[in-house]
GROMACS .gro file of C-alpha atoms in nm:
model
  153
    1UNK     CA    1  11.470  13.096   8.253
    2UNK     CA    2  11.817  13.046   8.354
    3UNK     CA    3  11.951  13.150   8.665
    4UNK     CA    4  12.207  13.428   8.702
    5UNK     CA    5  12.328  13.302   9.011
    6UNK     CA    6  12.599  13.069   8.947
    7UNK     CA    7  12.588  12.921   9.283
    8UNK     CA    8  12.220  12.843   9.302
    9UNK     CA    9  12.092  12.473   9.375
   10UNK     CA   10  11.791  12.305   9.309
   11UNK     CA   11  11.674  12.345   9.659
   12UNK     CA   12  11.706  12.747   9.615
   13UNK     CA   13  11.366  12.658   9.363
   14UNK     CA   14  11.169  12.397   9.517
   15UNK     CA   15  10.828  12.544   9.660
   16UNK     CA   16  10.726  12.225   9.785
   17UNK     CA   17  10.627  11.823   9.766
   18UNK     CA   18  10.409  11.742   9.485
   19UNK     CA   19  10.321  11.400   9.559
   20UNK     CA   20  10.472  11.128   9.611
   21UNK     CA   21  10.444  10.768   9.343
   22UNK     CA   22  10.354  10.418   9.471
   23UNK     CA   23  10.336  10.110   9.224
   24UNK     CA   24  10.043   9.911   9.345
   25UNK     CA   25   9.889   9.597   9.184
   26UNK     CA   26   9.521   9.615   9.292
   27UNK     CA   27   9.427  10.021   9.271
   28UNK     CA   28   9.098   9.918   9.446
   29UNK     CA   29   9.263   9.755   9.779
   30UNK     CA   30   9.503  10.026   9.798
   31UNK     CA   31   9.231  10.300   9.815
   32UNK     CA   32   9.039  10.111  10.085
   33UNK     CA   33   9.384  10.034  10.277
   34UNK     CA   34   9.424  10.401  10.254
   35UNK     CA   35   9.096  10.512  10.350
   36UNK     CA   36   9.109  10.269  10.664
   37UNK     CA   37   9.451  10.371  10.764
   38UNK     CA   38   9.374  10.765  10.690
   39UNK     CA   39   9.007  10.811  10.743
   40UNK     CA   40   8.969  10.915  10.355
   41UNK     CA   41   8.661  11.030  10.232
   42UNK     CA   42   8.532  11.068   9.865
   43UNK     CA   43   8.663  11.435   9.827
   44UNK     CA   44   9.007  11.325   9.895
   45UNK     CA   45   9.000  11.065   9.656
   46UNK     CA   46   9.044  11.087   9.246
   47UNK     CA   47   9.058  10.779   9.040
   48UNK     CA   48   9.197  10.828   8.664
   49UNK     CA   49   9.087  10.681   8.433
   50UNK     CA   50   8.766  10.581   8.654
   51UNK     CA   51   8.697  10.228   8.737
   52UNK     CA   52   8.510  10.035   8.414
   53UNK     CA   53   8.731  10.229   8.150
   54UNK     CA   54   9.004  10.043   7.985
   55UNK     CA   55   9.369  10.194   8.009
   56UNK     CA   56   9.677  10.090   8.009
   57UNK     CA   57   9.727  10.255   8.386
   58UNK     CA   58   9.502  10.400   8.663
   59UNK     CA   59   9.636  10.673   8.939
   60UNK     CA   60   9.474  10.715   9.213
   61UNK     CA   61   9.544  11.049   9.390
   62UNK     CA   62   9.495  11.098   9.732
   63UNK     CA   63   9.472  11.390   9.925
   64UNK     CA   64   9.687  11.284  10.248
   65UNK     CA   65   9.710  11.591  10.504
   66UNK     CA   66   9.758  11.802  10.225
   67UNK     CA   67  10.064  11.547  10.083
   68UNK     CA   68   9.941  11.414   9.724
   69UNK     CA   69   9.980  11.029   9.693
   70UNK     CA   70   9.996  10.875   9.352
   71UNK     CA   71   9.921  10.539   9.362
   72UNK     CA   72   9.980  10.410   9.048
   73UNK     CA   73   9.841  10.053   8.895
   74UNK     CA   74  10.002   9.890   8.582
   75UNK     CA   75   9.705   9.699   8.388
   76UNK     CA   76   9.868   9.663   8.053
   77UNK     CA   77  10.165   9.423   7.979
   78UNK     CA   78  10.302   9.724   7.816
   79UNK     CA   79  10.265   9.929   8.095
   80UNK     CA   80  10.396   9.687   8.339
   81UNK     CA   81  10.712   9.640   8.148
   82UNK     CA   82  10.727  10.014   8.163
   83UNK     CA   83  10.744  10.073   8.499
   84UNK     CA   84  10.899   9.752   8.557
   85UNK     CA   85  11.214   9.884   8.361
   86UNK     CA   86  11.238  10.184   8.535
   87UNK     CA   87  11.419  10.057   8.870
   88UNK     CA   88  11.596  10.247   9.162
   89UNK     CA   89  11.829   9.957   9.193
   90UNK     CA   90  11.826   9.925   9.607
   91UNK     CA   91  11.701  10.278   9.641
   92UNK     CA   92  11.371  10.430   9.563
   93UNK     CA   93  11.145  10.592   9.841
   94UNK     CA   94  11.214  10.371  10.142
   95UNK     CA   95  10.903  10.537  10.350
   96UNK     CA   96  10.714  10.832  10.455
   97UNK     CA   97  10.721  10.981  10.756
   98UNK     CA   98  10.467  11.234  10.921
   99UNK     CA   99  10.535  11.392  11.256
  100UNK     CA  100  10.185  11.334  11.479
  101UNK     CA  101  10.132  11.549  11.787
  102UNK     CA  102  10.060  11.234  11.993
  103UNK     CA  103  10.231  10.919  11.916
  104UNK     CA  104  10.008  10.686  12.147
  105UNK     CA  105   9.710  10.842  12.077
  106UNK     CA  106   9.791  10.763  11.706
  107UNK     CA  107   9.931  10.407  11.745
  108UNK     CA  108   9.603  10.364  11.972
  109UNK     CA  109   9.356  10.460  11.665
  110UNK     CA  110   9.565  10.257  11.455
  111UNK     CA  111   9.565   9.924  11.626
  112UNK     CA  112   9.172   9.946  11.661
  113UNK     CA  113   9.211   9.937  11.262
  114UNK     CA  114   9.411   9.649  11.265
  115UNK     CA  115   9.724   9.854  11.170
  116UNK     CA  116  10.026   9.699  11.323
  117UNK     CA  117  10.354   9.846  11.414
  118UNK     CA  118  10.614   9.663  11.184
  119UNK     CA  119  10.956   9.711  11.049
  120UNK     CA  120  11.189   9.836  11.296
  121UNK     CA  121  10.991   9.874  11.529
  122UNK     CA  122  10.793   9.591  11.579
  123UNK     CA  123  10.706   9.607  11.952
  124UNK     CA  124  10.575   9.979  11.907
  125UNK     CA  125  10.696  10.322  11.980
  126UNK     CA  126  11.091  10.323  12.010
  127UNK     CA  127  11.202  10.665  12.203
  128UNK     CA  128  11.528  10.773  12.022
  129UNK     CA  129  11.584  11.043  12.270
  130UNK     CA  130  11.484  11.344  12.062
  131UNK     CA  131  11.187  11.182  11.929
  132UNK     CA  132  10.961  10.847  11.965
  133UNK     CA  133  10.918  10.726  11.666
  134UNK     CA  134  10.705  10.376  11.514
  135UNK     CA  135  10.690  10.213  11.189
  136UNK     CA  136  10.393  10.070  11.036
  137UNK     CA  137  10.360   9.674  10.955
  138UNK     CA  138  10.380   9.730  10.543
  139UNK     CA  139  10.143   9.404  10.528
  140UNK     CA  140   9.909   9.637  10.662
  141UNK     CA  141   9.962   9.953  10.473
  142UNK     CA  142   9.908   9.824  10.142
  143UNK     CA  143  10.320   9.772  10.105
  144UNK     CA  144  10.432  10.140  10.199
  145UNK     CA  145  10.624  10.143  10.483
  146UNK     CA  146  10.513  10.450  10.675
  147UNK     CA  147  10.681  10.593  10.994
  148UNK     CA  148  10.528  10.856  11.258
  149UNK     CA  149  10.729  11.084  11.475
  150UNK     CA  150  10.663  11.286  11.789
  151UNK     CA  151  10.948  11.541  11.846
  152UNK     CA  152  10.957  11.676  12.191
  153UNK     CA  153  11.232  11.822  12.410
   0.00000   0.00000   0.00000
């Protein structure tokens, strides 16, 4: 249905995030980086096709504080070239960022984990003023750079 409203945007009919694609090569090691980092269970976890059936993909989708996660592993050659082709030049999602009530608390959990800060801010929580922000080490996050912010003021 079109809209009458000439001046209407795609923002005016977004309800919300769907989830959000990573390319992984080992769909296995992801999951358990995600369920270390997270504190997954089973019930937030769905693995399509399941593990022992041939296809030329696999998703995982995983239920992240109500955000979806697709991670997505190529097993074909076919496939591979697929989403190998399909390139956001220098773009594509650069990281995700949650806002945590309690930065240190966070970082704290995290470290006992072996879950590094990385990236920009390597030393730990950087306050930028309006927030205090901290990066995860991708080496540890199965290559997704994620970033956590505690607003205050």
């Amino acid at each position: 249905m079109a809209s009458e409203n000439p001046a209407a945007a795609l923002k005016d009919f977004i309800v919300g995030l769907r989830h959000v694609g990573h390319i992984v090569e080992d769909l296995q090691a992801s999951i358990a980086d995600f369920r270390r980092i997270y504190g997954l269970t089973d019930e937030d976890i769905t693995v399509l096709p399941p593990f022992g059936q041939e296809a030329p993909a696999r998703f995982g989708l995983l239920n992240v504080g109500g955000v979806e996660f697709e991670l997505i592993e190529p097993i074909s050659d076919d496939m591979k070239a697929t989403l190998n082709a399909v390139t956001s030049g220098a773009g594509g999602i650069n990281h995700v960022a949650y806002v945590v009530n309690d930065i240190d608390a966070a970082m704290a959990v995290l470290a006992k984990q072996g879950i590094r800060p990385g990236h920009v801010t390597p030393d730990g929580v950087v306050d930028t003023g309006r927030t205090r922000i901290a990066y995860l080490n991708p080496a540890d996050t199965s290559s997704l750079l994620i970033e956590l912010v505690e607003v205050y003021g």
